């Protein structure tokens, strides 16, 4: 029931700003933090914090950011033995977070951009998770290896890249947000659940696939073999939405790996993402299993 994540590892330089800067504008930040990030690393942390064995395949550079990221992943319980150390810098993200909790992110790929395709897929893994911040050919190879051993595959097509379209048929589960959905469909995302569900269906690359569209504070809509699952999110005070999608993907993978149904796993993942936005940081904001279960139990009463 192990989760294997193939993806990016970044150090996030997070600056709190009253509002996001416009082009050409200088804005004074009120604070900054160096925090663990990268969509791959974040999703691995989210899964591991659910108490599910999680292994990360990725790369860092030979620098202090790499040391810090390996330590942060290990502390979160993620298996780091297969993370390569490559020449050059570790991936870095400049993250601006406004008082409204909105963000703006610029990434420098560093070692992520040089991540080679894996030779082998970790034995016994139930679910393979990938995103689009590492080379597309390597992601394709990883997902193909996963299929060879019968593991389920989840592709979070973030950020949306034209070349990422070739990966969509390789995934059993595709996760996109509304911006990414619009990018791949080449049209604006329609309003209303019925139209959204139809748009999600249009992204399906093959029979039996799940297409899950995350809707931020409006929850999630998922189209798949079981029909449509539509789950709203709770209204919560938002501090920082960075990594909310990663929390969703990591928790979804963890719960699926444990044998929970898609509907159950989606509900837990939406709830966990709602917890993560109430704290600063990406990986740093991700809830533990105890926090998720306690929060869900309160909802039941
Ligand atoms: O999804 C959030 C992540 O995107 C940040 O942690 C940043 O590193 C970028 O990869």
PDB file of C-alpha atoms and ligand atoms in Angstrom:
ATOM      1  CA  UNK A   1       0.000   0.000   0.000  1.00  0.00           C
ATOM      2  CA  UNK A   2       2.951   2.293  -0.558  1.00  0.00           C
ATOM      3  CA  UNK A   3       2.564   5.611  -2.407  1.00  0.00           C
ATOM      4  CA  UNK A   4       5.410   6.461  -4.808  1.00  0.00           C
ATOM      5  CA  UNK A   5       5.766  10.082  -5.876  1.00  0.00           C
ATOM      6  CA  UNK A   6       7.888  11.059  -8.886  1.00  0.00           C
ATOM      7  CA  UNK A   7       8.355  14.793  -9.079  1.00  0.00           C
ATOM      8  CA  UNK A   8       9.848  18.111  -8.151  1.00  0.00           C
ATOM      9  CA  UNK A   9      11.595  19.088  -4.945  1.00  0.00           C
ATOM     10  CA  UNK A  10      11.892  22.832  -4.297  1.00  0.00           C
ATOM     11  CA  UNK A  11      12.871  25.077  -1.472  1.00  0.00           C
ATOM     12  CA  UNK A  12      10.182  27.758  -1.250  1.00  0.00           C
ATOM     13  CA  UNK A  13      11.194  31.338  -0.451  1.00  0.00           C
ATOM     14  CA  UNK A  14       7.808  32.532   0.821  1.00  0.00           C
ATOM     15  CA  UNK A  15       7.254  36.283   1.150  1.00  0.00           C
ATOM     16  CA  UNK A  16       4.136  37.689   2.804  1.00  0.00           C
ATOM     17  CA  UNK A  17       2.967  40.777   0.940  1.00  0.00           C
ATOM     18  CA  UNK A  18      -0.076  43.010   1.543  1.00  0.00           C
ATOM     19  CA  UNK A  19      -1.068  42.370  -2.085  1.00  0.00           C
ATOM     20  CA  UNK A  20       0.471  40.670  -5.102  1.00  0.00           C
ATOM     21  CA  UNK A  21       2.768  42.958  -7.143  1.00  0.00           C
ATOM     22  CA  UNK A  22       1.709  44.251 -10.561  1.00  0.00           C
ATOM     23  CA  UNK A  23       4.170  44.127 -13.474  1.00  0.00           C
ATOM     24  CA  UNK A  24       6.970  46.624 -12.834  1.00  0.00           C
ATOM     25  CA  UNK A  25       5.852  47.302  -9.266  1.00  0.00           C
ATOM     26  CA  UNK A  26       7.898  46.974  -6.065  1.00  0.00           C
ATOM     27  CA  UNK A  27       5.977  45.787  -3.014  1.00  0.00           C
ATOM     28  CA  UNK A  28       7.411  45.608   0.527  1.00  0.00           C
ATOM     29  CA  UNK A  29       7.067  42.163   2.098  1.00  0.00           C
ATOM     30  CA  UNK A  30       6.186  41.939   5.766  1.00  0.00           C
ATOM     31  CA  UNK A  31       8.125  38.687   6.351  1.00  0.00           C
ATOM     32  CA  UNK A  32       9.826  35.805   4.603  1.00  0.00           C
ATOM     33  CA  UNK A  33      10.404  32.108   5.332  1.00  0.00           C
ATOM     34  CA  UNK A  34      12.364  29.318   3.657  1.00  0.00           C
ATOM     35  CA  UNK A  35       9.999  26.347   3.575  1.00  0.00           C
ATOM     36  CA  UNK A  36       9.824  22.902   1.929  1.00  0.00           C
ATOM     37  CA  UNK A  37       8.064  22.861  -1.428  1.00  0.00           C
ATOM     38  CA  UNK A  38       7.866  21.518  -4.946  1.00  0.00           C
ATOM     39  CA  UNK A  39       4.704  19.806  -6.120  1.00  0.00           C
ATOM     40  CA  UNK A  40       6.280  16.346  -5.911  1.00  0.00           C
ATOM     41  CA  UNK A  41       7.748  16.803  -2.451  1.00  0.00           C
ATOM     42  CA  UNK A  42       4.538  18.430  -1.204  1.00  0.00           C
ATOM     43  CA  UNK A  43       2.392  15.544  -2.412  1.00  0.00           C
ATOM     44  CA  UNK A  44       4.779  13.037  -0.833  1.00  0.00           C
ATOM     45  CA  UNK A  45       4.573  14.882   2.501  1.00  0.00           C
ATOM     46  CA  UNK A  46       0.775  15.020   2.289  1.00  0.00           C
ATOM     47  CA  UNK A  47       0.610  11.257   1.709  1.00  0.00           C
ATOM     48  CA  UNK A  48       3.161  10.390   4.408  1.00  0.00           C
ATOM     49  CA  UNK A  49       1.332  12.518   6.976  1.00  0.00           C
ATOM     50  CA  UNK A  50      -1.700  10.296   6.412  1.00  0.00           C
ATOM     51  CA  UNK A  51       0.388   7.486   7.904  1.00  0.00           C
ATOM     52  CA  UNK A  52       0.837   5.697   4.586  1.00  0.00           C
ATOM     53  CA  UNK A  53       4.327   4.470   3.574  1.00  0.00           C
ATOM     54  CA  UNK A  54       5.529   6.966   0.967  1.00  0.00           C
ATOM     55  CA  UNK A  55       8.630   6.986  -1.220  1.00  0.00           C
ATOM     56  CA  UNK A  56       9.892   9.992  -3.188  1.00  0.00           C
ATOM     57  CA  UNK A  57      11.735   9.748  -6.510  1.00  0.00           C
ATOM     58  CA  UNK A  58      13.301  13.071  -7.454  1.00  0.00           C
ATOM     59  CA  UNK A  59      16.484  15.084  -7.411  1.00  0.00           C
ATOM     60  CA  UNK A  60      18.149  17.864  -5.454  1.00  0.00           C
ATOM     61  CA  UNK A  61      21.443  19.662  -6.015  1.00  0.00           C
ATOM     62  CA  UNK A  62      24.625  19.640  -3.952  1.00  0.00           C
ATOM     63  CA  UNK A  63      23.683  22.672  -1.889  1.00  0.00           C
ATOM     64  CA  UNK A  64      22.186  23.703   1.433  1.00  0.00           C
ATOM     65  CA  UNK A  65      18.657  23.776  -0.063  1.00  0.00           C
ATOM     66  CA  UNK A  66      19.119  20.130  -1.060  1.00  0.00           C
ATOM     67  CA  UNK A  67      20.270  19.217   2.459  1.00  0.00           C
ATOM     68  CA  UNK A  68      17.281  21.040   3.939  1.00  0.00           C
ATOM     69  CA  UNK A  69      14.806  19.342   1.600  1.00  0.00           C
ATOM     70  CA  UNK A  70      16.165  15.850   2.273  1.00  0.00           C
ATOM     71  CA  UNK A  71      15.904  16.527   6.001  1.00  0.00           C
ATOM     72  CA  UNK A  72      12.367  17.941   5.707  1.00  0.00           C
ATOM     73  CA  UNK A  73      11.150  14.975   3.667  1.00  0.00           C
ATOM     74  CA  UNK A  74      12.731  12.461   6.038  1.00  0.00           C
ATOM     75  CA  UNK A  75      11.215  14.266   9.023  1.00  0.00           C
ATOM     76  CA  UNK A  76       7.788  13.990   7.411  1.00  0.00           C
ATOM     77  CA  UNK A  77       8.313  10.234   7.097  1.00  0.00           C
ATOM     78  CA  UNK A  78       8.962  10.174   3.336  1.00  0.00           C
ATOM     79  CA  UNK A  79      11.472   7.589   2.061  1.00  0.00           C
ATOM     80  CA  UNK A  80      14.328   9.601   0.550  1.00  0.00           C
ATOM     81  CA  UNK A  81      16.775   6.803  -0.368  1.00  0.00           C
ATOM     82  CA  UNK A  82      16.006   7.077  -4.093  1.00  0.00           C
ATOM     83  CA  UNK A  83      16.423  10.861  -4.334  1.00  0.00           C
ATOM     84  CA  UNK A  84      19.392  11.720  -6.562  1.00  0.00           C
ATOM     85  CA  UNK A  85      21.898  14.489  -5.878  1.00  0.00           C
ATOM     86  CA  UNK A  86      22.741  16.098  -9.203  1.00  0.00           C
ATOM     87  CA  UNK A  87      25.238  18.804 -10.154  1.00  0.00           C
ATOM     88  CA  UNK A  88      23.820  22.320  -9.958  1.00  0.00           C
ATOM     89  CA  UNK A  89      21.282  23.925  -7.633  1.00  0.00           C
ATOM     90  CA  UNK A  90      18.201  22.484  -5.959  1.00  0.00           C
ATOM     91  CA  UNK A  91      14.894  23.718  -7.359  1.00  0.00           C
ATOM     92  CA  UNK A  92      13.800  27.023  -5.902  1.00  0.00           C
ATOM     93  CA  UNK A  93      10.394  28.699  -5.857  1.00  0.00           C
ATOM     94  CA  UNK A  94       9.730  32.360  -5.121  1.00  0.00           C
ATOM     95  CA  UNK A  95       6.263  32.419  -3.592  1.00  0.00           C
ATOM     96  CA  UNK A  96       4.403  35.648  -2.848  1.00  0.00           C
ATOM     97  CA  UNK A  97       1.419  35.234  -0.523  1.00  0.00           C
ATOM     98  CA  UNK A  98      -1.006  38.139  -0.166  1.00  0.00           C
ATOM     99  CA  UNK A  99      -3.130  39.079   2.845  1.00  0.00           C
ATOM    100  CA  UNK A 100      -6.075  37.494   0.969  1.00  0.00           C
ATOM    101  CA  UNK A 101      -4.150  34.203   0.857  1.00  0.00           C
ATOM    102  CA  UNK A 102      -3.656  34.351  -2.908  1.00  0.00           C
ATOM    103  CA  UNK A 103      -0.262  33.464  -4.324  1.00  0.00           C
ATOM    104  CA  UNK A 104       2.060  34.059  -7.242  1.00  0.00           C
ATOM    105  CA  UNK A 105       4.862  31.554  -7.832  1.00  0.00           C
ATOM    106  CA  UNK A 106       7.982  31.593 -10.005  1.00  0.00           C
ATOM    107  CA  UNK A 107      10.072  28.415 -10.068  1.00  0.00           C
ATOM    108  CA  UNK A 108      13.677  27.768 -11.020  1.00  0.00           C
ATOM    109  CA  UNK A 109      13.852  24.085 -12.020  1.00  0.00           C
ATOM    110  CA  UNK A 110      17.440  23.343 -10.959  1.00  0.00           C
ATOM    111  CA  UNK A 111      17.939  19.622 -10.351  1.00  0.00           C
ATOM    112  CA  UNK A 112      14.253  18.951 -11.160  1.00  0.00           C
ATOM    113  CA  UNK A 113      14.869  19.884 -14.792  1.00  0.00           C
ATOM    114  CA  UNK A 114      17.601  17.255 -15.055  1.00  0.00           C
ATOM    115  CA  UNK A 115      15.700  14.429 -13.320  1.00  0.00           C
ATOM    116  CA  UNK A 116      16.275  11.259 -15.371  1.00  0.00           C
ATOM    117  CA  UNK A 117      13.604   8.634 -16.032  1.00  0.00           C
ATOM    118  CA  UNK A 118      13.555   5.898 -13.398  1.00  0.00           C
ATOM    119  CA  UNK A 119      14.988   2.455 -14.266  1.00  0.00           C
ATOM    120  CA  UNK A 120      12.778   0.513 -11.906  1.00  0.00           C
ATOM    121  CA  UNK A 121       9.511   0.992 -10.066  1.00  0.00           C
ATOM    122  CA  UNK A 122       9.657   0.478  -6.287  1.00  0.00           C
ATOM    123  CA  UNK A 123       8.427  -2.990  -5.333  1.00  0.00           C
ATOM    124  CA  UNK A 124       5.032  -3.262  -3.706  1.00  0.00           C
ATOM    125  CA  UNK A 125       3.823   0.243  -4.480  1.00  0.00           C
ATOM    126  CA  UNK A 126       0.057   0.557  -4.873  1.00  0.00           C
ATOM    127  CA  UNK A 127      -0.159   3.981  -6.453  1.00  0.00           C
ATOM    128  CA  UNK A 128       2.184   6.123  -8.531  1.00  0.00           C
ATOM    129  CA  UNK A 129       1.828   9.907  -8.386  1.00  0.00           C
ATOM    130  CA  UNK A 130       3.388  12.459 -10.762  1.00  0.00           C
ATOM    131  CA  UNK A 131       3.076  16.125 -11.707  1.00  0.00           C
ATOM    132  CA  UNK A 132       4.518  18.362 -14.445  1.00  0.00           C
ATOM    133  CA  UNK A 133       7.517  20.111 -12.855  1.00  0.00           C
ATOM    134  CA  UNK A 134      10.024  17.459 -14.011  1.00  0.00           C
ATOM    135  CA  UNK A 135      10.816  16.305 -17.583  1.00  0.00           C
ATOM    136  CA  UNK A 136       7.739  14.939 -19.355  1.00  0.00           C
ATOM    137  CA  UNK A 137       9.575  11.976 -20.895  1.00  0.00           C
ATOM    138  CA  UNK A 138      10.676  10.886 -17.427  1.00  0.00           C
ATOM    139  CA  UNK A 139       7.090  11.158 -16.133  1.00  0.00           C
ATOM    140  CA  UNK A 140       5.883   9.027 -19.057  1.00  0.00           C
ATOM    141  CA  UNK A 141       8.456   6.340 -18.266  1.00  0.00           C
ATOM    142  CA  UNK A 142       7.553   6.379 -14.556  1.00  0.00           C
ATOM    143  CA  UNK A 143       3.846   5.921 -15.248  1.00  0.00           C
ATOM    144  CA  UNK A 144       4.528   3.195 -17.814  1.00  0.00           C
ATOM    145  CA  UNK A 145       6.684   1.307 -15.274  1.00  0.00           C
ATOM    146  CA  UNK A 146       3.894   1.663 -12.721  1.00  0.00           C
ATOM    147  CA  UNK A 147       1.386   0.129 -15.140  1.00  0.00           C
ATOM    148  CA  UNK A 148       3.738  -2.778 -15.857  1.00  0.00           C
ATOM    149  CA  UNK A 149       3.543  -3.816 -12.202  1.00  0.00           C
ATOM    150  CA  UNK A 150      -0.185  -3.132 -11.903  1.00  0.00           C
ATOM    151  CA  UNK A 151       0.044   0.013  -9.770  1.00  0.00           C
ATOM    152  CA  UNK A 152      -2.638   2.685 -10.097  1.00  0.00           C
ATOM    153  CA  UNK A 153      -1.442   5.972 -11.603  1.00  0.00           C
ATOM    154  CA  UNK A 154      -2.393   9.535 -10.641  1.00  0.00           C
ATOM    155  CA  UNK A 155      -1.202  12.477 -12.763  1.00  0.00           C
ATOM    156  CA  UNK A 156      -1.647  15.997 -11.445  1.00  0.00           C
ATOM    157  CA  UNK A 157      -1.262  17.976 -14.689  1.00  0.00           C
ATOM    158  CA  UNK A 158       0.199  21.016 -12.918  1.00  0.00           C
ATOM    159  CA  UNK A 159       1.476  23.260 -14.233  1.00  0.00           C
ATOM    160  CA  UNK A 160      -0.458  22.740 -17.490  1.00  0.00           C
ATOM    161  CA  UNK A 161       2.036  22.196 -20.316  1.00  0.00           C
ATOM    162  CA  UNK A 162       1.261  21.414 -23.956  1.00  0.00           C
ATOM    163  CA  UNK A 163       3.529  18.362 -23.753  1.00  0.00           C
ATOM    164  CA  UNK A 164       1.626  17.181 -20.668  1.00  0.00           C
ATOM    165  CA  UNK A 165      -1.262  16.273 -22.970  1.00  0.00           C
ATOM    166  CA  UNK A 166       0.664  13.126 -23.994  1.00  0.00           C
ATOM    167  CA  UNK A 167       0.720  12.017 -20.361  1.00  0.00           C
ATOM    168  CA  UNK A 168      -3.056  12.175 -19.843  1.00  0.00           C
ATOM    169  CA  UNK A 169      -3.818   8.732 -21.371  1.00  0.00           C
ATOM    170  CA  UNK A 170      -1.159   7.137 -19.119  1.00  0.00           C
ATOM    171  CA  UNK A 171      -3.007   8.073 -15.946  1.00  0.00           C
ATOM    172  CA  UNK A 172      -5.847   6.205 -14.278  1.00  0.00           C
ATOM    173  CA  UNK A 173      -6.639   9.394 -12.386  1.00  0.00           C
ATOM    174  CA  UNK A 174      -6.056  12.898 -13.777  1.00  0.00           C
ATOM    175  CA  UNK A 175      -6.264  15.849 -11.382  1.00  0.00           C
ATOM    176  CA  UNK A 176      -6.509  19.409 -12.752  1.00  0.00           C
ATOM    177  CA  UNK A 177      -7.734  22.743 -11.482  1.00  0.00           C
ATOM    178  CA  UNK A 178     -10.051  24.954 -13.543  1.00  0.00           C
ATOM    179  CA  UNK A 179      -7.160  26.836 -15.192  1.00  0.00           C
ATOM    180  CA  UNK A 180      -5.506  23.585 -16.236  1.00  0.00           C
ATOM    181  CA  UNK A 181      -8.809  22.143 -17.456  1.00  0.00           C
ATOM    182  CA  UNK A 182      -9.372  25.241 -19.626  1.00  0.00           C
ATOM    183  CA  UNK A 183      -5.821  24.984 -20.987  1.00  0.00           C
ATOM    184  CA  UNK A 184      -6.201  21.358 -22.084  1.00  0.00           C
ATOM    185  CA  UNK A 185      -9.696  21.811 -23.513  1.00  0.00           C
ATOM    186  CA  UNK A 186      -8.729  25.058 -25.253  1.00  0.00           C
ATOM    187  CA  UNK A 187     -11.884  26.773 -24.001  1.00  0.00           C
ATOM    188  CA  UNK A 188     -13.123  28.649 -20.958  1.00  0.00           C
ATOM    189  CA  UNK A 189     -14.404  26.461 -18.154  1.00  0.00           C
ATOM    190  CA  UNK A 190     -18.202  26.664 -18.059  1.00  0.00           C
ATOM    191  CA  UNK A 191     -20.196  27.589 -14.977  1.00  0.00           C
ATOM    192  CA  UNK A 192     -22.527  25.184 -13.232  1.00  0.00           C
ATOM    193  CA  UNK A 193     -22.001  21.626 -12.095  1.00  0.00           C
ATOM    194  CA  UNK A 194     -23.623  19.953 -15.124  1.00  0.00           C
ATOM    195  CA  UNK A 195     -21.490  21.867 -17.592  1.00  0.00           C
ATOM    196  CA  UNK A 196     -18.367  21.368 -15.466  1.00  0.00           C
ATOM    197  CA  UNK A 197     -18.972  17.626 -15.319  1.00  0.00           C
ATOM    198  CA  UNK A 198     -19.345  17.554 -19.090  1.00  0.00           C
ATOM    199  CA  UNK A 199     -16.083  19.502 -19.464  1.00  0.00           C
ATOM    200  CA  UNK A 200     -14.316  17.021 -17.194  1.00  0.00           C
ATOM    201  CA  UNK A 201     -15.685  14.171 -19.328  1.00  0.00           C
ATOM    202  CA  UNK A 202     -14.263  15.848 -22.450  1.00  0.00           C
ATOM    203  CA  UNK A 203     -10.796  15.624 -20.917  1.00  0.00           C
ATOM    204  CA  UNK A 204     -11.081  11.843 -20.409  1.00  0.00           C
ATOM    205  CA  UNK A 205      -8.420  10.220 -22.552  1.00  0.00           C
ATOM    206  CA  UNK A 206      -9.699   6.680 -22.203  1.00  0.00           C
ATOM    207  CA  UNK A 207     -12.308   4.325 -20.759  1.00  0.00           C
ATOM    208  CA  UNK A 208     -12.240   3.826 -17.029  1.00  0.00           C
ATOM    209  CA  UNK A 209     -10.298   6.979 -16.306  1.00  0.00           C
ATOM    210  CA  UNK A 210     -11.157   9.426 -13.515  1.00  0.00           C
ATOM    211  CA  UNK A 211     -10.881  13.151 -14.265  1.00  0.00           C
ATOM    212  CA  UNK A 212     -10.976  15.223 -11.092  1.00  0.00           C
ATOM    213  CA  UNK A 213     -11.328  19.004 -11.221  1.00  0.00           C
ATOM    214  CA  UNK A 214     -10.391  20.900  -8.065  1.00  0.00           C
ATOM    215  CA  UNK A 215     -12.425  24.080  -7.626  1.00  0.00           C
ATOM    216  CA  UNK A 216     -10.603  25.844  -4.781  1.00  0.00           C
ATOM    217  CA  UNK A 217     -13.064  27.028  -2.172  1.00  0.00           C
ATOM    218  CA  UNK A 218     -15.919  25.423  -4.135  1.00  0.00           C
ATOM    219  CA  UNK A 219     -14.639  21.863  -3.585  1.00  0.00           C
ATOM    220  CA  UNK A 220     -14.236  19.283  -6.315  1.00  0.00           C
ATOM    221  CA  UNK A 221     -16.035  17.583  -9.171  1.00  0.00           C
ATOM    222  CA  UNK A 222     -14.934  14.155 -10.356  1.00  0.00           C
ATOM    223  CA  UNK A 223     -16.020  12.190 -13.393  1.00  0.00           C
ATOM    224  CA  UNK A 224     -15.235   8.508 -13.678  1.00  0.00           C
ATOM    225  CA  UNK A 225     -16.443   4.944 -13.897  1.00  0.00           C
ATOM    226  CA  UNK A 226     -18.660   5.554 -10.886  1.00  0.00           C
ATOM    227  CA  UNK A 227     -20.341   8.560 -12.488  1.00  0.00           C
ATOM    228  CA  UNK A 228     -20.094  12.078 -11.075  1.00  0.00           C
ATOM    229  CA  UNK A 229     -18.922  12.866  -7.568  1.00  0.00           C
ATOM    230  CA  UNK A 230     -19.516  16.496  -6.528  1.00  0.00           C
ATOM    231  CA  UNK A 231     -18.230  17.567  -3.144  1.00  0.00           C
ATOM    232  CA  UNK A 232     -18.394  21.124  -1.793  1.00  0.00           C
ATOM    233  CA  UNK A 233     -15.670  22.457   0.495  1.00  0.00           C
ATOM    234  CA  UNK A 234     -16.284  23.947   3.936  1.00  0.00           C
ATOM    235  CA  UNK A 235     -15.917  27.716   4.272  1.00  0.00           C
ATOM    236  CA  UNK A 236     -12.677  28.261   6.214  1.00  0.00           C
ATOM    237  CA  UNK A 237     -10.461  31.260   7.044  1.00  0.00           C
ATOM    238  CA  UNK A 238      -7.776  31.313   4.345  1.00  0.00           C
ATOM    239  CA  UNK A 239      -4.160  32.169   5.230  1.00  0.00           C
ATOM    240  CA  UNK A 240      -2.302  30.664   2.249  1.00  0.00           C
ATOM    241  CA  UNK A 241      -3.613  28.507  -0.600  1.00  0.00           C
ATOM    242  CA  UNK A 242      -0.101  27.414  -1.701  1.00  0.00           C
ATOM    243  CA  UNK A 243       0.026  23.629  -1.785  1.00  0.00           C
ATOM    244  CA  UNK A 244      -3.729  23.101  -1.317  1.00  0.00           C
ATOM    245  CA  UNK A 245      -3.858  21.145  -4.580  1.00  0.00           C
ATOM    246  CA  UNK A 246      -0.820  19.156  -3.483  1.00  0.00           C
ATOM    247  CA  UNK A 247      -2.481  18.329  -0.159  1.00  0.00           C
ATOM    248  CA  UNK A 248      -5.522  17.160  -2.103  1.00  0.00           C
ATOM    249  CA  UNK A 249      -3.483  14.915  -4.433  1.00  0.00           C
ATOM    250  CA  UNK A 250      -1.275  13.442  -1.704  1.00  0.00           C
ATOM    251  CA  UNK A 251      -4.142  12.665   0.649  1.00  0.00           C
ATOM    252  CA  UNK A 252      -6.253  11.255  -2.207  1.00  0.00           C
ATOM    253  CA  UNK A 253      -3.392   8.920  -3.195  1.00  0.00           C
ATOM    254  CA  UNK A 254      -2.797   7.874   0.405  1.00  0.00           C
ATOM    255  CA  UNK A 255      -6.426   7.005   1.056  1.00  0.00           C
ATOM    256  CA  UNK A 256      -6.789   5.150  -2.259  1.00  0.00           C
ATOM    257  CA  UNK A 257      -3.609   3.207  -1.451  1.00  0.00           C
ATOM    258  CA  UNK A 258      -5.257   2.144   1.795  1.00  0.00           C
ATOM    259  CA  UNK A 259      -8.181   0.704  -0.116  1.00  0.00           C
ATOM    260  CA  UNK A 260     -10.763   3.421   0.504  1.00  0.00           C
ATOM    261  CA  UNK A 261     -13.262   4.114  -2.285  1.00  0.00           C
ATOM    262  CA  UNK A 262     -12.855   7.052  -4.671  1.00  0.00           C
ATOM    263  CA  UNK A 263     -15.822   8.860  -3.090  1.00  0.00           C
ATOM    264  CA  UNK A 264     -14.455   8.395   0.459  1.00  0.00           C
ATOM    265  CA  UNK A 265     -10.929   9.371  -0.564  1.00  0.00           C
ATOM    266  CA  UNK A 266     -12.157  12.487  -2.366  1.00  0.00           C
ATOM    267  CA  UNK A 267     -14.104  13.608   0.700  1.00  0.00           C
ATOM    268  CA  UNK A 268     -11.078  13.225   2.962  1.00  0.00           C
ATOM    269  CA  UNK A 269      -8.791  14.958   0.446  1.00  0.00           C
ATOM    270  CA  UNK A 270     -11.142  17.961   0.140  1.00  0.00           C
ATOM    271  CA  UNK A 271     -11.315  18.214   3.926  1.00  0.00           C
ATOM    272  CA  UNK A 272      -7.506  17.991   4.279  1.00  0.00           C
ATOM    273  CA  UNK A 273      -6.988  20.697   1.641  1.00  0.00           C
ATOM    274  CA  UNK A 274      -9.357  22.906   3.643  1.00  0.00           C
ATOM    275  CA  UNK A 275      -7.126  22.429   6.701  1.00  0.00           C
ATOM    276  CA  UNK A 276      -3.938  23.220   4.762  1.00  0.00           C
ATOM    277  CA  UNK A 277      -5.122  26.635   3.535  1.00  0.00           C
ATOM    278  CA  UNK A 278      -5.528  27.796   7.121  1.00  0.00           C
ATOM    279  CA  UNK A 279      -1.745  27.719   7.671  1.00  0.00           C
ATOM    280  CA  UNK A 280       1.267  29.281   5.941  1.00  0.00           C
ATOM    281  CA  UNK A 281       3.404  27.254   3.552  1.00  0.00           C
ATOM    282  CA  UNK A 282       2.950  24.313   1.226  1.00  0.00           C
ATOM    283  CA  UNK A 283       4.335  21.138   2.824  1.00  0.00           C
ATOM    284  CA  UNK A 284       4.519  22.977   6.162  1.00  0.00           C
ATOM    285  CA  UNK A 285       0.729  23.425   6.203  1.00  0.00           C
ATOM    286  CA  UNK A 286      -0.268  19.837   5.509  1.00  0.00           C
ATOM    287  CA  UNK A 287      -2.356  18.104   8.164  1.00  0.00           C
ATOM    288  CA  UNK A 288      -1.529  14.846   9.895  1.00  0.00           C
ATOM    289  CA  UNK A 289      -3.877  11.905   9.814  1.00  0.00           C
ATOM    290  CA  UNK A 290      -4.829  12.592  13.429  1.00  0.00           C
ATOM    291  CA  UNK A 291      -5.820  16.168  12.544  1.00  0.00           C
ATOM    292  CA  UNK A 292      -7.850  15.020   9.552  1.00  0.00           C
ATOM    293  CA  UNK A 293      -9.624  12.242  11.425  1.00  0.00           C
ATOM    294  CA  UNK A 294     -10.343  14.465  14.432  1.00  0.00           C
ATOM    295  CA  UNK A 295     -11.747  17.181  12.185  1.00  0.00           C
ATOM    296  CA  UNK A 296     -13.927  14.749  10.265  1.00  0.00           C
ATOM    297  CA  UNK A 297     -15.193  13.240  13.520  1.00  0.00           C
ATOM    298  CA  UNK A 298     -16.246  16.709  14.716  1.00  0.00           C
ATOM    299  CA  UNK A 299     -18.180  17.215  11.466  1.00  0.00           C
ATOM    300  CA  UNK A 300     -20.073  13.982  12.108  1.00  0.00           C
ATOM    301  CA  UNK A 301     -21.420  15.313  15.429  1.00  0.00           C
TER     302      UNK A 301
HETATM  303  O1  LIG B   1       2.051  23.642  -5.599  1.00  0.00           O
HETATM  304  C1  LIG B   1       2.809  24.507  -4.807  1.00  0.00           C
HETATM  305  C2  LIG B   1       4.260  24.378  -5.157  1.00  0.00           C
HETATM  306  O2  LIG B   1       4.456  24.834  -6.479  1.00  0.00           O
HETATM  307  C3  LIG B   1       5.205  25.204  -4.307  1.00  0.00           C
HETATM  308  O3  LIG B   1       5.614  24.520  -3.159  1.00  0.00           O
HETATM  309  C4  LIG B   1       6.322  25.547  -5.269  1.00  0.00           C
HETATM  310  O4  LIG B   1       7.534  24.955  -4.927  1.00  0.00           O
HETATM  311  C5  LIG B   1       5.835  25.103  -6.641  1.00  0.00           C
HETATM  312  O5  LIG B   1       6.416  23.926  -7.050  1.00  0.00           O
END
